[in-house]
Amino acid sequence: MNNFTDLVTNRRSIRQYTGESLLPSEVEQIMKATLMSPSSKNSRSWEFVLIENKEMLKKLSICKSSGAIFIENCALAIAVLTDPLKTEAYVEDSAIAATYIQLQAEDLGLGTCWVQISGRETETGYDSEQYVKDLLEIPLQLHVGCIIAIGRKAKVGKPHSEEKLQWEKLHIEKYKNEPTS
Ligand SMILES: Cc1cc2nc3c(=O)[nH]c(=O)nc-3n(C[C@H](O)[C@H](O)[C@H](O)COP(=O)(O)O)c2cc1C
């Protein structure tokens, strides 16, 4: 990718993957970038579980009733965890780390999709966060923010279109002022 603007314009959630595995150097680069992500009070409250095992990916793909099934076919799933005992901003820390994973993967030409875990349930009504903790043997106190599915793109998403940007969401100086156009 040439520059950051191209990167964010072209990044789309990818839910179809070729099945090809990632190179160790790609995984290393993704994690290197992620470990450089900013965190509250530099607490680096994160922990990451990297999963490539097919059986485990299949089990993770049913961690919630919808919106996770594509995990089964990704090359690598990264569970993004943070420790609430390290900072009150643990949710933010996990979200930023997850975003770094997505952007670095996109820069490598890989597709990703965020799978929300906290606040979700499995088909049978079991808490998704607990389901993931059980499977991956994650300590009880850790927060499971999300799982990022990564793989080689089987389908390329349409780039974001400038026409669809919601400029009306911008409020200049005060909320009630006229939005920009
Ligand atoms: C906090 C968050 C939670 C999301 N959860 C899911 C999810 O559980 N399953 C899924 O398929 N996509 C999920 N997504 C992806 C969004 O659906 C996607 O980012 C959004 O539709 C915009 O599309 P784009 O990523 O292609 O720009 C999530 C994204 C975010 C930021």
JSON list of C-alpha atoms and ligand atoms in Angstrom, two decimals:
[
{"chain": "A", "resi": 1, "resn": "MET", "atom": "CA", "xyz": [0.00, 0.00, 0.00]},
{"chain": "A", "resi": 2, "resn": "ASN", "atom": "CA", "xyz": [1.39, 3.40, -0.95]},
{"chain": "A", "resi": 3, "resn": "ASN", "atom": "CA", "xyz": [0.07, 5.58, 1.80]},
{"chain": "A", "resi": 4, "resn": "PHE", "atom": "CA", "xyz": [-2.25, 5.69, 4.78]},
{"chain": "A", "resi": 5, "resn": "THR", "atom": "CA", "xyz": [-5.13, 7.25, 2.85]},
{"chain": "A", "resi": 6, "resn": "ASP", "atom": "CA", "xyz": [-5.10, 4.38, 0.32]},
{"chain": "A", "resi": 7, "resn": "LEU", "atom": "CA", "xyz": [-4.87, 1.90, 3.18]},
{"chain": "A", "resi": 8, "resn": "VAL", "atom": "CA", "xyz": [-7.96, 3.14, 5.01]},
{"chain": "A", "resi": 9, "resn": "THR", "atom": "CA", "xyz": [-9.89, 3.68, 1.79]},
{"chain": "A", "resi": 10, "resn": "ASN", "atom": "CA", "xyz": [-9.31, 0.13, 0.62]},
{"chain": "A", "resi": 11, "resn": "ARG", "atom": "CA", "xyz": [-9.67, -1.69, 3.92]},
{"chain": "A", "resi": 12, "resn": "ARG", "atom": "CA", "xyz": [-12.99, -3.50, 4.07]},
{"chain": "A", "resi": 13, "resn": "SER", "atom": "CA", "xyz": [-14.11, -6.32, 6.33]},
{"chain": "A", "resi": 14, "resn": "ILE", "atom": "CA", "xyz": [-13.25, -9.57, 4.56]},
{"chain": "A", "resi": 15, "resn": "ARG", "atom": "CA", "xyz": [-15.18, -12.70, 5.48]},
{"chain": "A", "resi": 16, "resn": "GLN", "atom": "CA", "xyz": [-14.03, -15.00, 2.69]},
{"chain": "A", "resi": 17, "resn": "TYR", "atom": "CA", "xyz": [-10.49, -16.39, 2.67]},
{"chain": "A", "resi": 18, "resn": "THR", "atom": "CA", "xyz": [-8.53, -18.61, 0.29]},
{"chain": "A", "resi": 19, "resn": "GLY", "atom": "CA", "xyz": [-7.52, -21.09, 2.98]},
{"chain": "A", "resi": 20, "resn": "GLU", "atom": "CA", "xyz": [-3.81, -20.43, 2.40]},
{"chain": "A", "resi": 21, "resn": "SER", "atom": "CA", "xyz": [-1.79, -20.00, 5.58]},
{"chain": "A", "resi": 22, "resn": "LEU", "atom": "CA", "xyz": [0.13, -16.90, 6.55]},
{"chain": "A", "resi": 23, "resn": "LEU", "atom": "CA", "xyz": [3.89, -16.67, 6.49]},
{"chain": "A", "resi": 24, "resn": "PRO", "atom": "CA", "xyz": [5.60, -16.52, 9.88]},
{"chain": "A", "resi": 25, "resn": "SER", "atom": "CA", "xyz": [7.07, -13.15, 8.78]},
{"chain": "A", "resi": 26, "resn": "GLU", "atom": "CA", "xyz": [3.55, -11.79, 8.16]},
{"chain": "A", "resi": 27, "resn": "VAL", "atom": "CA", "xyz": [2.38, -12.90, 11.58]},
{"chain": "A", "resi": 28, "resn": "GLU", "atom": "CA", "xyz": [5.48, -11.38, 13.13]},
{"chain": "A", "resi": 29, "resn": "GLN", "atom": "CA", "xyz": [4.92, -8.06, 11.36]},
{"chain": "A", "resi": 30, "resn": "ILE", "atom": "CA", "xyz": [1.29, -7.93, 12.44]},
{"chain": "A", "resi": 31, "resn": "MET", "atom": "CA", "xyz": [2.18, -8.61, 16.05]},
{"chain": "A", "resi": 32, "resn": "LYS", "atom": "CA", "xyz": [5.10, -6.18, 15.99]},
{"chain": "A", "resi": 33, "resn": "ALA", "atom": "CA", "xyz": [2.79, -3.37, 14.92]},
{"chain": "A", "resi": 34, "resn": "THR", "atom": "CA", "xyz": [0.19, -4.44, 17.48]},
{"chain": "A", "resi": 35, "resn": "LEU", "atom": "CA", "xyz": [2.67, -4.39, 20.32]},
{"chain": "A", "resi": 36, "resn": "MET", "atom": "CA", "xyz": [3.43, -0.77, 19.35]},
{"chain": "A", "resi": 37, "resn": "SER", "atom": "CA", "xyz": [-0.20, 0.28, 19.76]},
{"chain": "A", "resi": 38, "resn": "PRO", "atom": "CA", "xyz": [-0.87, 3.05, 22.27]},
{"chain": "A", "resi": 39, "resn": "SER", "atom": "CA", "xyz": [-2.40, 2.05, 25.60]},
{"chain": "A", "resi": 40, "resn": "SER", "atom": "CA", "xyz": [-3.75, 3.87, 28.61]},
{"chain": "A", "resi": 41, "resn": "LYS", "atom": "CA", "xyz": [-0.91, 5.02, 30.90]},
{"chain": "A", "resi": 42, "resn": "ASN", "atom": "CA", "xyz": [1.28, 2.79, 28.70]},
{"chain": "A", "resi": 43, "resn": "SER", "atom": "CA", "xyz": [-0.24, -0.05, 30.71]},
{"chain": "A", "resi": 44, "resn": "ARG", "atom": "CA", "xyz": [0.01, -2.44, 27.72]},
{"chain": "A", "resi": 45, "resn": "SER", "atom": "CA", "xyz": [-2.86, -4.24, 29.35]},
{"chain": "A", "resi": 46, "resn": "TRP", "atom": "CA", "xyz": [-3.23, -6.63, 26.40]},
{"chain": "A", "resi": 47, "resn": "GLU", "atom": "CA", "xyz": [-2.63, -10.32, 25.92]},
{"chain": "A", "resi": 48, "resn": "PHE", "atom": "CA", "xyz": [-3.13, -12.07, 22.57]},
{"chain": "A", "resi": 49, "resn": "VAL", "atom": "CA", "xyz": [-3.97, -15.66, 21.76]},
{"chain": "A", "resi": 50, "resn": "LEU", "atom": "CA", "xyz": [-3.01, -16.63, 18.21]},
{"chain": "A", "resi": 51, "resn": "ILE", "atom": "CA", "xyz": [-4.95, -19.57, 16.78]},
{"chain": "A", "resi": 52, "resn": "GLU", "atom": "CA", "xyz": [-4.19, -21.43, 13.54]},
{"chain": "A", "resi": 53, "resn": "ASN", "atom": "CA", "xyz": [-5.36, -24.89, 14.55]},
{"chain": "A", "resi": 54, "resn": "LYS", "atom": "CA", "xyz": [-8.28, -25.81, 12.26]},
{"chain": "A", "resi": 55, "resn": "GLU", "atom": "CA", "xyz": [-10.23, -27.70, 14.93]},
{"chain": "A", "resi": 56, "resn": "MET", "atom": "CA", "xyz": [-9.99, -24.74, 17.27]},
{"chain": "A", "resi": 57, "resn": "LEU", "atom": "CA", "xyz": [-10.95, -22.29, 14.52]},
{"chain": "A", "resi": 58, "resn": "LYS", "atom": "CA", "xyz": [-14.06, -24.37, 13.88]},
{"chain": "A", "resi": 59, "resn": "LYS", "atom": "CA", "xyz": [-15.00, -24.29, 17.55]},
{"chain": "A", "resi": 60, "resn": "LEU", "atom": "CA", "xyz": [-14.42, -20.53, 17.70]},
{"chain": "A", "resi": 61, "resn": "SER", "atom": "CA", "xyz": [-16.63, -20.00, 14.64]},
{"chain": "A", "resi": 62, "resn": "ILE", "atom": "CA", "xyz": [-19.68, -20.89, 16.76]},
{"chain": "A", "resi": 63, "resn": "CYS", "atom": "CA", "xyz": [-18.71, -18.62, 19.63]},
{"chain": "A", "resi": 64, "resn": "LYS", "atom": "CA", "xyz": [-21.82, -16.58, 18.94]},
{"chain": "A", "resi": 65, "resn": "SER", "atom": "CA", "xyz": [-25.11, -17.05, 17.17]},
{"chain": "A", "resi": 66, "resn": "SER", "atom": "CA", "xyz": [-24.13, -15.05, 14.08]},
{"chain": "A", "resi": 67, "resn": "GLY", "atom": "CA", "xyz": [-21.28, -13.01, 12.66]},
{"chain": "A", "resi": 68, "resn": "ALA", "atom": "CA", "xyz": [-18.46, -15.43, 13.49]},
{"chain": "A", "resi": 69, "resn": "ILE", "atom": "CA", "xyz": [-18.87, -18.42, 11.17]},
{"chain": "A", "resi": 70, "resn": "PHE", "atom": "CA", "xyz": [-16.13, -17.23, 8.78]},
{"chain": "A", "resi": 71, "resn": "ILE", "atom": "CA", "xyz": [-13.52, -17.82, 11.54]},
{"chain": "A", "resi": 72, "resn": "GLU", "atom": "CA", "xyz": [-13.62, -21.46, 10.45]},
{"chain": "A", "resi": 73, "resn": "ASN", "atom": "CA", "xyz": [-11.96, -20.56, 7.15]},
{"chain": "A", "resi": 74, "resn": "CYS", "atom": "CA", "xyz": [-9.51, -17.89, 8.21]},
{"chain": "A", "resi": 75, "resn": "ALA", "atom": "CA", "xyz": [-5.78, -18.57, 8.39]},
{"chain": "A", "resi": 76, "resn": "LEU", "atom": "CA", "xyz": [-5.22, -16.99, 11.77]},
{"chain": "A", "resi": 77, "resn": "ALA", "atom": "CA", "xyz": [-7.57, -15.80, 14.50]},
{"chain": "A", "resi": 78, "resn": "ILE", "atom": "CA", "xyz": [-6.25, -13.46, 17.15]},
{"chain": "A", "resi": 79, "resn": "ALA", "atom": "CA", "xyz": [-8.18, -13.20, 20.40]},
{"chain": "A", "resi": 80, "resn": "VAL", "atom": "CA", "xyz": [-7.56, -9.74, 21.80]},
{"chain": "A", "resi": 81, "resn": "LEU", "atom": "CA", "xyz": [-7.63, -9.71, 25.59]},
{"chain": "A", "resi": 82, "resn": "THR", "atom": "CA", "xyz": [-7.01, -6.99, 28.12]},
{"chain": "A", "resi": 83, "resn": "ASP", "atom": "CA", "xyz": [-6.63, -6.94, 31.87]},
{"chain": "A", "resi": 84, "resn": "PRO", "atom": "CA", "xyz": [-9.09, -4.67, 33.73]},
{"chain": "A", "resi": 85, "resn": "LEU", "atom": "CA", "xyz": [-6.77, -4.77, 36.74]},
{"chain": "A", "resi": 86, "resn": "LYS", "atom": "CA", "xyz": [-4.09, -2.94, 34.74]},
{"chain": "A", "resi": 87, "resn": "THR", "atom": "CA", "xyz": [-6.19, 0.02, 33.62]},
{"chain": "A", "resi": 88, "resn": "GLU", "atom": "CA", "xyz": [-9.75, 1.26, 33.67]},
{"chain": "A", "resi": 89, "resn": "ALA", "atom": "CA", "xyz": [-9.35, 1.89, 29.93]},
{"chain": "A", "resi": 90, "resn": "TYR", "atom": "CA", "xyz": [-9.01, -1.82, 29.11]},
{"chain": "A", "resi": 91, "resn": "VAL", "atom": "CA", "xyz": [-11.82, -1.76, 26.55]},
{"chain": "A", "resi": 92, "resn": "GLU", "atom": "CA", "xyz": [-10.13, 1.09, 24.68]},
{"chain": "A", "resi": 93, "resn": "ASP", "atom": "CA", "xyz": [-6.76, -0.69, 24.84]},
{"chain": "A", "resi": 94, "resn": "SER", "atom": "CA", "xyz": [-8.22, -3.81, 23.27]},
{"chain": "A", "resi": 95, "resn": "ALA", "atom": "CA", "xyz": [-10.05, -1.86, 20.56]},
{"chain": "A", "resi": 96, "resn": "ILE", "atom": "CA", "xyz": [-6.93, 0.04, 19.55]},
{"chain": "A", "resi": 97, "resn": "ALA", "atom": "CA", "xyz": [-4.79, -3.11, 19.48]},
{"chain": "A", "resi": 98, "resn": "ALA", "atom": "CA", "xyz": [-7.43, -4.83, 17.34]},
{"chain": "A", "resi": 99, "resn": "THR", "atom": "CA", "xyz": [-7.43, -1.88, 14.95]},
{"chain": "A", "resi": 100, "resn": "TYR", "atom": "CA", "xyz": [-3.64, -2.05, 14.64]},
{"chain": "A", "resi": 101, "resn": "ILE", "atom": "CA", "xyz": [-3.94, -5.75, 13.77]},
{"chain": "A", "resi": 102, "resn": "GLN", "atom": "CA", "xyz": [-6.45, -4.91, 11.05]},
{"chain": "A", "resi": 103, "resn": "LEU", "atom": "CA", "xyz": [-4.46, -2.05, 9.57]},
{"chain": "A", "resi": 104, "resn": "GLN", "atom": "CA", "xyz": [-1.11, -3.86, 9.56]},
{"chain": "A", "resi": 105, "resn": "ALA", "atom": "CA", "xyz": [-2.73, -6.93, 8.00]},
{"chain": "A", "resi": 106, "resn": "GLU", "atom": "CA", "xyz": [-4.33, -4.75, 5.33]},
{"chain": "A", "resi": 107, "resn": "ASP", "atom": "CA", "xyz": [-0.95, -3.21, 4.63]},
{"chain": "A", "resi": 108, "resn": "LEU", "atom": "CA", "xyz": [0.33, -6.73, 3.95]},
{"chain": "A", "resi": 109, "resn": "GLY", "atom": "CA", "xyz": [-2.55, -7.29, 1.53]},
{"chain": "A", "resi": 110, "resn": "LEU", "atom": "CA", "xyz": [-4.40, -9.59, 3.93]},
{"chain": "A", "resi": 111, "resn": "GLY", "atom": "CA", "xyz": [-8.10, -9.53, 4.74]},
{"chain": "A", "resi": 112, "resn": "THR", "atom": "CA", "xyz": [-9.48, -9.24, 8.25]},
{"chain": "A", "resi": 113, "resn": "CYS", "atom": "CA", "xyz": [-12.77, -9.08, 10.07]},
{"chain": "A", "resi": 114, "resn": "TRP", "atom": "CA", "xyz": [-13.55, -8.10, 13.63]},
{"chain": "A", "resi": 115, "resn": "VAL", "atom": "CA", "xyz": [-15.69, -10.55, 15.61]},
{"chain": "A", "resi": 116, "resn": "GLN", "atom": "CA", "xyz": [-17.27, -8.91, 18.62]},
{"chain": "A", "resi": 117, "resn": "ILE", "atom": "CA", "xyz": [-17.21, -11.19, 21.66]},
{"chain": "A", "resi": 118, "resn": "SER", "atom": "CA", "xyz": [-18.10, -9.22, 24.77]},
{"chain": "A", "resi": 119, "resn": "GLY", "atom": "CA", "xyz": [-21.83, -8.81, 25.24]},
{"chain": "A", "resi": 120, "resn": "ARG", "atom": "CA", "xyz": [-22.68, -11.61, 22.78]},
{"chain": "A", "resi": 121, "resn": "GLU", "atom": "CA", "xyz": [-24.18, -15.10, 23.22]},
{"chain": "A", "resi": 122, "resn": "THR", "atom": "CA", "xyz": [-23.86, -18.50, 21.56]},
{"chain": "A", "resi": 123, "resn": "GLU", "atom": "CA", "xyz": [-26.80, -20.10, 19.79]},
{"chain": "A", "resi": 124, "resn": "THR", "atom": "CA", "xyz": [-27.75, -21.80, 23.08]},
{"chain": "A", "resi": 125, "resn": "GLY", "atom": "CA", "xyz": [-27.61, -18.57, 25.09]},
{"chain": "A", "resi": 126, "resn": "TYR", "atom": "CA", "xyz": [-24.18, -19.17, 26.68]},
{"chain": "A", "resi": 127, "resn": "ASP", "atom": "CA", "xyz": [-22.06, -16.07, 27.19]},
{"chain": "A", "resi": 128, "resn": "SER", "atom": "CA", "xyz": [-19.67, -15.79, 24.19]},
{"chain": "A", "resi": 129, "resn": "GLU", "atom": "CA", "xyz": [-16.87, -14.36, 26.29]},
{"chain": "A", "resi": 130, "resn": "GLN", "atom": "CA", "xyz": [-17.04, -17.31, 28.67]},
{"chain": "A", "resi": 131, "resn": "TYR", "atom": "CA", "xyz": [-17.23, -19.73, 25.72]},
{"chain": "A", "resi": 132, "resn": "VAL", "atom": "CA", "xyz": [-13.98, -18.31, 24.30]},
{"chain": "A", "resi": 133, "resn": "LYS", "atom": "CA", "xyz": [-12.35, -18.29, 27.74]},
{"chain": "A", "resi": 134, "resn": "ASP", "atom": "CA", "xyz": [-13.25, -21.95, 28.26]},
{"chain": "A", "resi": 135, "resn": "LEU", "atom": "CA", "xyz": [-11.88, -22.97, 24.85]},
{"chain": "A", "resi": 136, "resn": "LEU", "atom": "CA", "xyz": [-8.65, -20.99, 25.01]},
{"chain": "A", "resi": 137, "resn": "GLU", "atom": "CA", "xyz": [-8.05, -21.44, 28.75]},
{"chain": "A", "resi": 138, "resn": "ILE", "atom": "CA", "xyz": [-8.04, -17.70, 29.36]},
{"chain": "A", "resi": 139, "resn": "PRO", "atom": "CA", "xyz": [-7.82, -16.54, 32.99]},
{"chain": "A", "resi": 140, "resn": "LEU", "atom": "CA", "xyz": [-11.12, -15.41, 34.44]},
{"chain": "A", "resi": 141, "resn": "GLN", "atom": "CA", "xyz": [-10.19, -11.78, 35.07]},
{"chain": "A", "resi": 142, "resn": "LEU", "atom": "CA", "xyz": [-9.22, -11.01, 31.48]},
{"chain": "A", "resi": 143, "resn": "HIS", "atom": "CA", "xyz": [-11.59, -9.20, 29.15]},
{"chain": "A", "resi": 144, "resn": "VAL", "atom": "CA", "xyz": [-12.09, -10.75, 25.70]},
{"chain": "A", "resi": 145, "resn": "GLY", "atom": "CA", "xyz": [-12.63, -7.72, 23.50]},
{"chain": "A", "resi": 146, "resn": "CYS", "atom": "CA", "xyz": [-12.83, -9.43, 20.16]},
{"chain": "A", "resi": 147, "resn": "ILE", "atom": "CA", "xyz": [-11.36, -11.97, 17.82]},
{"chain": "A", "resi": 148, "resn": "ILE", "atom": "CA", "xyz": [-9.78, -10.71, 14.62]},
{"chain": "A", "resi": 149, "resn": "ALA", "atom": "CA", "xyz": [-10.00, -13.20, 11.76]},
{"chain": "A", "resi": 150, "resn": "ILE", "atom": "CA", "xyz": [-7.19, -12.88, 9.22]},
{"chain": "A", "resi": 151, "resn": "GLY", "atom": "CA", "xyz": [-6.56, -14.58, 5.89]},
{"chain": "A", "resi": 152, "resn": "ARG", "atom": "CA", "xyz": [-5.73, -14.11, 2.26]},
{"chain": "A", "resi": 153, "resn": "LYS", "atom": "CA", "xyz": [-8.64, -12.41, 0.56]},
{"chain": "A", "resi": 154, "resn": "ALA", "atom": "CA", "xyz": [-10.85, -14.68, -1.54]},
{"chain": "A", "resi": 155, "resn": "LYS", "atom": "CA", "xyz": [-12.91, -11.64, -2.48]},
{"chain": "A", "resi": 156, "resn": "VAL", "atom": "CA", "xyz": [-11.80, -8.04, -2.54]},
{"chain": "A", "resi": 157, "resn": "GLY", "atom": "CA", "xyz": [-14.14, -5.51, -0.96]},
{"chain": "A", "resi": 158, "resn": "LYS", "atom": "CA", "xyz": [-15.17, -2.31, -2.70]},
{"chain": "A", "resi": 159, "resn": "PRO", "atom": "CA", "xyz": [-13.10, 0.63, -1.46]},
{"chain": "A", "resi": 160, "resn": "HIS", "atom": "CA", "xyz": [-14.92, 3.16, 0.71]},
{"chain": "A", "resi": 161, "resn": "SER", "atom": "CA", "xyz": [-16.64, 5.77, -1.37]},
{"chain": "A", "resi": 162, "resn": "GLU", "atom": "CA", "xyz": [-16.06, 9.46, -0.60]},
{"chain": "A", "resi": 163, "resn": "GLU", "atom": "CA", "xyz": [-19.70, 10.19, -1.49]},
{"chain": "A", "resi": 164, "resn": "LYS", "atom": "CA", "xyz": [-20.89, 8.09, 1.43]},
{"chain": "A", "resi": 165, "resn": "LEU", "atom": "CA", "xyz": [-18.84, 9.85, 4.09]},
{"chain": "A", "resi": 166, "resn": "GLN", "atom": "CA", "xyz": [-21.09, 11.32, 6.77]},
{"chain": "A", "resi": 167, "resn": "TRP", "atom": "CA", "xyz": [-19.69, 14.82, 6.96]},
{"chain": "A", "resi": 168, "resn": "GLU", "atom": "CA", "xyz": [-22.85, 15.84, 8.85]},
{"chain": "A", "resi": 169, "resn": "LYS", "atom": "CA", "xyz": [-21.40, 14.03, 11.87]},
{"chain": "A", "resi": 170, "resn": "LEU", "atom": "CA", "xyz": [-18.90, 16.87, 12.25]},
{"chain": "A", "resi": 171, "resn": "HIS", "atom": "CA", "xyz": [-19.88, 19.72, 14.54]},
{"chain": "A", "resi": 172, "resn": "ILE", "atom": "CA", "xyz": [-17.70, 22.76, 14.48]},
{"chain": "A", "resi": 173, "resn": "GLU", "atom": "CA", "xyz": [-16.80, 24.37, 17.82]},
{"chain": "A", "resi": 174, "resn": "LYS", "atom": "CA", "xyz": [-20.16, 23.39, 19.38]},
{"chain": "A", "resi": 175, "resn": "TYR", "atom": "CA", "xyz": [-22.51, 20.48, 18.76]},
{"chain": "A", "resi": 176, "resn": "LYS", "atom": "CA", "xyz": [-25.47, 22.62, 17.72]},
{"chain": "A", "resi": 177, "resn": "ASN", "atom": "CA", "xyz": [-23.58, 24.52, 15.05]},
{"chain": "A", "resi": 178, "resn": "GLU", "atom": "CA", "xyz": [-24.26, 23.81, 11.39]},
{"chain": "A", "resi": 179, "resn": "PRO", "atom": "CA", "xyz": [-22.41, 20.75, 10.12]},
{"chain": "A", "resi": 180, "resn": "THR", "atom": "CA", "xyz": [-19.86, 21.20, 7.37]},
{"chain": "A", "resi": 181, "resn": "SER", "atom": "CA", "xyz": [-20.79, 20.08, 3.89]},
{"chain": "B", "resi": 1, "resn": "LIG", "atom": "C1", "xyz": [-16.69, -3.10, 17.28]},
{"chain": "B", "resi": 1, "resn": "LIG", "atom": "C2", "xyz": [-16.95, -3.88, 16.02]},
{"chain": "B", "resi": 1, "resn": "LIG", "atom": "C3", "xyz": [-17.62, -5.09, 16.09]},
{"chain": "B", "resi": 1, "resn": "LIG", "atom": "C4", "xyz": [-17.83, -5.83, 14.93]},
{"chain": "B", "resi": 1, "resn": "LIG", "atom": "N1", "xyz": [-18.37, -7.08, 15.05]},
{"chain": "B", "resi": 1, "resn": "LIG", "atom": "C5", "xyz": [-18.49, -7.84, 13.94]},
{"chain": "B", "resi": 1, "resn": "LIG", "atom": "C6", "xyz": [-18.92, -9.19, 14.06]},
{"chain": "B", "resi": 1, "resn": "LIG", "atom": "O1", "xyz": [-19.13, -9.71, 15.15]},
{"chain": "B", "resi": 1, "resn": "LIG", "atom": "N2", "xyz": [-19.04, -9.91, 12.93]},
{"chain": "B", "resi": 1, "resn": "LIG", "atom": "C7", "xyz": [-18.78, -9.38, 11.68]},
{"chain": "B", "resi": 1, "resn": "LIG", "atom": "O2", "xyz": [-18.94, -10.09, 10.68]},
{"chain": "B", "resi": 1, "resn": "LIG", "atom": "N3", "xyz": [-18.33, -8.10, 11.54]},
{"chain": "B", "resi": 1, "resn": "LIG", "atom": "C8", "xyz": [-18.18, -7.33, 12.63]},
{"chain": "B", "resi": 1, "resn": "LIG", "atom": "N4", "xyz": [-17.66, -6.06, 12.53]},
{"chain": "B", "resi": 1, "resn": "LIG", "atom": "C9", "xyz": [-17.33, -5.52, 11.20]},
{"chain": "B", "resi": 1, "resn": "LIG", "atom": "C10", "xyz": [-18.36, -4.45, 10.80]},
{"chain": "B", "resi": 1, "resn": "LIG", "atom": "O3", "xyz": [-19.56, -5.07, 10.40]},
{"chain": "B", "resi": 1, "resn": "LIG", "atom": "C11", "xyz": [-17.76, -3.63, 9.65]},
{"chain": "B", "resi": 1, "resn": "LIG", "atom": "O4", "xyz": [-16.57, -3.01, 10.09]},
{"chain": "B", "resi": 1, "resn": "LIG", "atom": "C12", "xyz": [-18.73, -2.55, 9.18]},
{"chain": "B", "resi": 1, "resn": "LIG", "atom": "O5", "xyz": [-19.85, -3.14, 8.57]},
{"chain": "B", "resi": 1, "resn": "LIG", "atom": "C13", "xyz": [-18.06, -1.61, 8.17]},
{"chain": "B", "resi": 1, "resn": "LIG", "atom": "O6", "xyz": [-17.59, -2.33, 7.06]},
{"chain": "B", "resi": 1, "resn": "LIG", "atom": "P1", "xyz": [-16.04, -2.30, 6.64]},
{"chain": "B", "resi": 1, "resn": "LIG", "atom": "O7", "xyz": [-15.25, -2.88, 7.77]},
{"chain": "B", "resi": 1, "resn": "LIG", "atom": "O8", "xyz": [-15.98, -3.14, 5.39]},
{"chain": "B", "resi": 1, "resn": "LIG", "atom": "O9", "xyz": [-15.67, -0.86, 6.40]},
{"chain": "B", "resi": 1, "resn": "LIG", "atom": "C14", "xyz": [-17.43, -5.32, 13.67]},
{"chain": "B", "resi": 1, "resn": "LIG", "atom": "C15", "xyz": [-16.75, -4.10, 13.61]},
{"chain": "B", "resi": 1, "resn": "LIG", "atom": "C16", "xyz": [-16.50, -3.40, 14.76]},
{"chain": "B", "resi": 1, "resn": "LIG", "atom": "C17", "xyz": [-15.71, -2.11, 14.67]}
]
